[in-house]
Short mmCIF file of C-alpha atoms in Angstrom, two decimals:
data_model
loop_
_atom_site.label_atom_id
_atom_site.label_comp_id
_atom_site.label_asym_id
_atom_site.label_seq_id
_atom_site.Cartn_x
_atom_site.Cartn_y
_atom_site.Cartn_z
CA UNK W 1 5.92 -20.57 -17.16
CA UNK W 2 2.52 -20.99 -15.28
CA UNK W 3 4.42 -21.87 -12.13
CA UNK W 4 6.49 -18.82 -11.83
CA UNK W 5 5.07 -16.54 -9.37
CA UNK W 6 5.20 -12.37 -9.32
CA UNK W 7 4.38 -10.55 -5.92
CA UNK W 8 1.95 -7.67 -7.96
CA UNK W 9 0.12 -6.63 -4.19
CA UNK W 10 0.73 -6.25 -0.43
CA UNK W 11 -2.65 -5.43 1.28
CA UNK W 12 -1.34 -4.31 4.84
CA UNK W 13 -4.45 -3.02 7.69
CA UNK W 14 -3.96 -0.41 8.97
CA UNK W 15 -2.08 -0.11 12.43
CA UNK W 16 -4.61 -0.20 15.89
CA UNK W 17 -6.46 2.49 16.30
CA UNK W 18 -8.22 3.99 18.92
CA UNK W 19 -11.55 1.87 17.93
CA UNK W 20 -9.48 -1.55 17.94
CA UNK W 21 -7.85 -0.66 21.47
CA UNK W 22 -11.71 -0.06 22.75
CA UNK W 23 -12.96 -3.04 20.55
CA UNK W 24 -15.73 -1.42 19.57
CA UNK W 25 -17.04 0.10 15.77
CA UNK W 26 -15.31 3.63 14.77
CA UNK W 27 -17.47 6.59 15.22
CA UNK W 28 -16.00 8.48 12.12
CA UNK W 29 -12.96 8.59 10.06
CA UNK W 30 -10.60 10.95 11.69
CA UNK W 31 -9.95 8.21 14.78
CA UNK W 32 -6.03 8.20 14.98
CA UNK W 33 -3.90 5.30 15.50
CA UNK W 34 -2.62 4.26 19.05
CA UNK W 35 1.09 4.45 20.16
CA UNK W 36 1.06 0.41 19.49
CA UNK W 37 -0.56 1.31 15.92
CA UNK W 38 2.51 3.50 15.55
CA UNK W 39 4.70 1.02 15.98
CA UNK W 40 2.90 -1.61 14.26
CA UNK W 41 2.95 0.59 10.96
CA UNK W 42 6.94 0.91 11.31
CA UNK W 43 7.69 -2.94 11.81
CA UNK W 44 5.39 -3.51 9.05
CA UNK W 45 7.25 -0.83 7.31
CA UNK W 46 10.81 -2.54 7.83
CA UNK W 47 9.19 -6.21 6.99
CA UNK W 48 8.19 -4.78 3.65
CA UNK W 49 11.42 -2.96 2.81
CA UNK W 50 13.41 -6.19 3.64
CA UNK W 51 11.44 -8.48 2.11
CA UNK W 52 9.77 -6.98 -0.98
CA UNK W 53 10.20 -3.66 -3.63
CA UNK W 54 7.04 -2.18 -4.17
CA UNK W 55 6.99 0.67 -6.56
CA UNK W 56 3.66 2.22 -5.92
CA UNK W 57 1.65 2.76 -2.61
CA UNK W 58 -2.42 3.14 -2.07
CA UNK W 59 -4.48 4.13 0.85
CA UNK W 60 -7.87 4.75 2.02
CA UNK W 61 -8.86 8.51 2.58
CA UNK W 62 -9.39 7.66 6.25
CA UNK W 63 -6.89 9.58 8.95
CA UNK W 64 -6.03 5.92 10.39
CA UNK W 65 -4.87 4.62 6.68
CA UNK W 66 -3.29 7.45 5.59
CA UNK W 67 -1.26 7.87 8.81
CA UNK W 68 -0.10 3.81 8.59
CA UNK W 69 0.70 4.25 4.88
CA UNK W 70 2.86 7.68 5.27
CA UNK W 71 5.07 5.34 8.34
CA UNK W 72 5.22 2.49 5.82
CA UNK W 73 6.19 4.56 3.22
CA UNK W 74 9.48 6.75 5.12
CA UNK W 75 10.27 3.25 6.20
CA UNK W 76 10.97 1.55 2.82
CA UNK W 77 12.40 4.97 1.43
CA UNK W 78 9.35 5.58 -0.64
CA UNK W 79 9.48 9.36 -1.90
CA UNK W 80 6.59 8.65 -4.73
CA UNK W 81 2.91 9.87 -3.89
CA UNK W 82 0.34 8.09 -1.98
CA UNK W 83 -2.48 8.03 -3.75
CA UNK W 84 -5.42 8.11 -2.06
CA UNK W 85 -8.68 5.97 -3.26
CA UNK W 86 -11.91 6.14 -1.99
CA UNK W 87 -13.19 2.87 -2.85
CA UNK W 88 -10.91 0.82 -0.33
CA UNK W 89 -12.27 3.09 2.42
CA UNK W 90 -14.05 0.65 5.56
CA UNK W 91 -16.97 -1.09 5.29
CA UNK W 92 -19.77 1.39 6.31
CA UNK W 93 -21.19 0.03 9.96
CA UNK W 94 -23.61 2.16 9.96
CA UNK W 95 -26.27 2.14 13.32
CA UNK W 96 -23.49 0.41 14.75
CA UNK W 97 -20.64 2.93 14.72
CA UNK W 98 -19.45 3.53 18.03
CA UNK W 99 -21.16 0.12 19.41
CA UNK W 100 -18.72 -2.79 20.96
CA UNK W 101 -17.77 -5.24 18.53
CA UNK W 102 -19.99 -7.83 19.62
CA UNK W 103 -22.67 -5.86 18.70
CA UNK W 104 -22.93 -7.43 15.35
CA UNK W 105 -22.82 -11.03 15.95
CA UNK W 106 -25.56 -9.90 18.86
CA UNK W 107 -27.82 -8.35 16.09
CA UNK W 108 -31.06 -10.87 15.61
CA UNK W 109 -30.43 -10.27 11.90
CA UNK W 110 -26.99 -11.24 11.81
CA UNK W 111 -25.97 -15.16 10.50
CA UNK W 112 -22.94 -15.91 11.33
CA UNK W 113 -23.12 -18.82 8.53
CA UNK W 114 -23.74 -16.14 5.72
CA UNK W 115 -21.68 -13.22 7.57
CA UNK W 116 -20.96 -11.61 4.21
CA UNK W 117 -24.22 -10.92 3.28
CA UNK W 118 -25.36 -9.60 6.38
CA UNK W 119 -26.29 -5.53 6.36
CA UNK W 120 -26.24 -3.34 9.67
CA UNK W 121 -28.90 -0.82 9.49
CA UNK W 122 -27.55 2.02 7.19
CA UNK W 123 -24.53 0.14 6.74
CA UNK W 124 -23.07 -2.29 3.84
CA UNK W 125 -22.44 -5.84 3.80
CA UNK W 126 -19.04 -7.50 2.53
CA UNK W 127 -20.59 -7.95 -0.79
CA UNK W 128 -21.70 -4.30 -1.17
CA UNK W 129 -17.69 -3.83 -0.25
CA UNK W 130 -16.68 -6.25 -2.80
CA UNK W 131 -18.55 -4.27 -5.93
CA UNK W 132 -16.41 -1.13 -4.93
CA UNK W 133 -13.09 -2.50 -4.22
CA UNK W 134 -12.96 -5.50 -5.96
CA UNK W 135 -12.49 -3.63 -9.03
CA UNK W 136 -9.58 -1.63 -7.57
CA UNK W 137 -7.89 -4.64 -7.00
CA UNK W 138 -8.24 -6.61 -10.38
CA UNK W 139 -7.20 -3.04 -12.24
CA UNK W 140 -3.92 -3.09 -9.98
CA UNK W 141 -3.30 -7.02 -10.45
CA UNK W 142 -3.19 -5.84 -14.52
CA UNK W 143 -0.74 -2.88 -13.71
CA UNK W 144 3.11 -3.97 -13.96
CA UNK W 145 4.08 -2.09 -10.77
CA UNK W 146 4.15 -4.02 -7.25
CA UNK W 147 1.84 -2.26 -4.54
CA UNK W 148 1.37 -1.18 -1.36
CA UNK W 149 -2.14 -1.08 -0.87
CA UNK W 150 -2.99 0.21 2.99
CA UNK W 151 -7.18 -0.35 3.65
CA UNK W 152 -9.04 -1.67 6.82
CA UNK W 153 -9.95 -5.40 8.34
CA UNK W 154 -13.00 -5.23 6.28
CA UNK W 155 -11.89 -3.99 3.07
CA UNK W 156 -9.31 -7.04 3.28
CA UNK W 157 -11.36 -9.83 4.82
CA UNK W 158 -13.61 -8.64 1.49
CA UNK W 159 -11.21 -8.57 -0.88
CA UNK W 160 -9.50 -11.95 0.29
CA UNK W 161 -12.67 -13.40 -0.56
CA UNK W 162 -13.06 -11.94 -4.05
CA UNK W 163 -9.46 -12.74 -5.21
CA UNK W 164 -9.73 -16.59 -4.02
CA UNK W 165 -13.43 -16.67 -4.97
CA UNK W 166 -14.59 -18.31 -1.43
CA UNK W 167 -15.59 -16.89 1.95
CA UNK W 168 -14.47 -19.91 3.63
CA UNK W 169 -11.61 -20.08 6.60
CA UNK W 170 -12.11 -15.94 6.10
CA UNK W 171 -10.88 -14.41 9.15
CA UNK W 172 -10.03 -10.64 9.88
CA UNK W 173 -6.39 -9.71 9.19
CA UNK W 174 -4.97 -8.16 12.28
CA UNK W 175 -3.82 -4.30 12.90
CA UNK W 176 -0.57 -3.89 9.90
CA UNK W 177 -0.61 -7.36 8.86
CA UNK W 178 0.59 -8.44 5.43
CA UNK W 179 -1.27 -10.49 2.87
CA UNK W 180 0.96 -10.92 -0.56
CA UNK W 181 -1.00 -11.77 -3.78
CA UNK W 182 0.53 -13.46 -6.61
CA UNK W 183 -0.07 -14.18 -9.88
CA UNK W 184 1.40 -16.57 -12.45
CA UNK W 185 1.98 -16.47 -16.22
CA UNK W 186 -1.38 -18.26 -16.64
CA UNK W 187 -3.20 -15.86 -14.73
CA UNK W 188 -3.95 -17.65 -11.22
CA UNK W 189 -3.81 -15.13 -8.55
CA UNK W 190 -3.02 -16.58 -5.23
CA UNK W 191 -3.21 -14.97 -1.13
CA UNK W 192 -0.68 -15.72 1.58
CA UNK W 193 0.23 -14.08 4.91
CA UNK W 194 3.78 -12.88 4.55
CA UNK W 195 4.77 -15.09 6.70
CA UNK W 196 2.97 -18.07 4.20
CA UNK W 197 4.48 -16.58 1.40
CA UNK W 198 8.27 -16.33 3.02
CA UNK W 199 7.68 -20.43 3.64
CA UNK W 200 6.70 -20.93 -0.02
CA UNK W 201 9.90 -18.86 -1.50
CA UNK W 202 11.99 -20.45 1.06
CA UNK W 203 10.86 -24.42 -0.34
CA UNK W 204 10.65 -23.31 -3.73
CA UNK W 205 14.15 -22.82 -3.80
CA UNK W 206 15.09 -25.71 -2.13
CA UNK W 207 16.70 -24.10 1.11
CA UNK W 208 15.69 -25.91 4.38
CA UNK W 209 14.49 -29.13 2.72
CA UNK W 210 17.15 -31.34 3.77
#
């Protein structure tokens, strides 16, 4: 039974905000999404509620979260509560809120070959983001529900990390995209885009081989 797979998350970003239009570091957590972030939140929305049944749904406390997570959740007819956990809030940037993007990879500190361990001044690396929502995570993997779980860029391109054990080929997930984790009777957990996962069902069941 090892190789039978159950979808137990869906870690969606939140849609673009103002910061991600400007490219640049958010200056607190009230920023609000864009009219594209809008959007982005209600095709996510429809992509989940065609595609998968979640029974629970998890955000952030920030205003950009919260907002993407109450569009996803009217979209898939979700009339449960959004619960809101602090843990899977951003990574804390620290001297470099409100700086351009490029900032960090500008900072003389910062190695791009050990990116996760790099700290901005006041701020937290990927690892300090890993103790506080990695946990989150494995206690929801153990839960028999399936969830939505709405966070930020770096909460995911953390978590990604700690759920497949490696930072390697880690990239940011982009504004309301969709990463499905699995897990099997043996307990393997495994991380694909939606669009990954949608191939895998697809050849698993033998449709589109011929």
């Amino acid at each position: 039974m090892s190789g039978l797979r159950v979808v137990r998350l869906l870690l969606v970003r939140h849609g673009q905000s103002e910061g991600n239009r400007l490219r640049q570091f958010s200056r607190d957590n009230q920023i609000d999404l864009t009219g594209l972030g809008t959007e982005q939140a209600r095709e996510a929305g429809v992509t989940i509620g065609a595609r998968f049944a979640p029974t629970r749904m998890v955000a952030s406390p920030y205003h950009r979260t919260q907002r993407t997570a109450a569009i996803i959740a009217d979209a898939i007819g979700h009339a449960g509560e959004i619960e809101t956990v602090p843990e899977i809030r951003e990574r804390e940037i620290g001297a470099l809120a409100g700086a351009p993007y490029d900032a960090m990879r500008e900072h003389p500190d910062y190695d791009p070959a050990r990116f996760w361990e790099w700290r901005p001044p006041q701020g937290e690396s990927l690892l300090d983001v890993v103790d506080r929502a990695g946990p989150i995570v494995d206690a929801l993997l153990r839960e028999d529900h399936q969830t939505v779980v709405v966070s930020h860029g770096g909460v995911m391109l953390a978590l990604r990390s700690h759920l497949t054990g490696t930072w390697e080929h880690s990239s940011v997930s982009g504004n309301c995209e969709i990463l499905v984790v699995t897990t099997d009777g043996s307990g393997g957990v495994q991380v694909l885009s939606a669009e990954d996962h949608d191939d895998e069902e697809t050849a698993g069941s033998g449709e589109g081989t011929g």
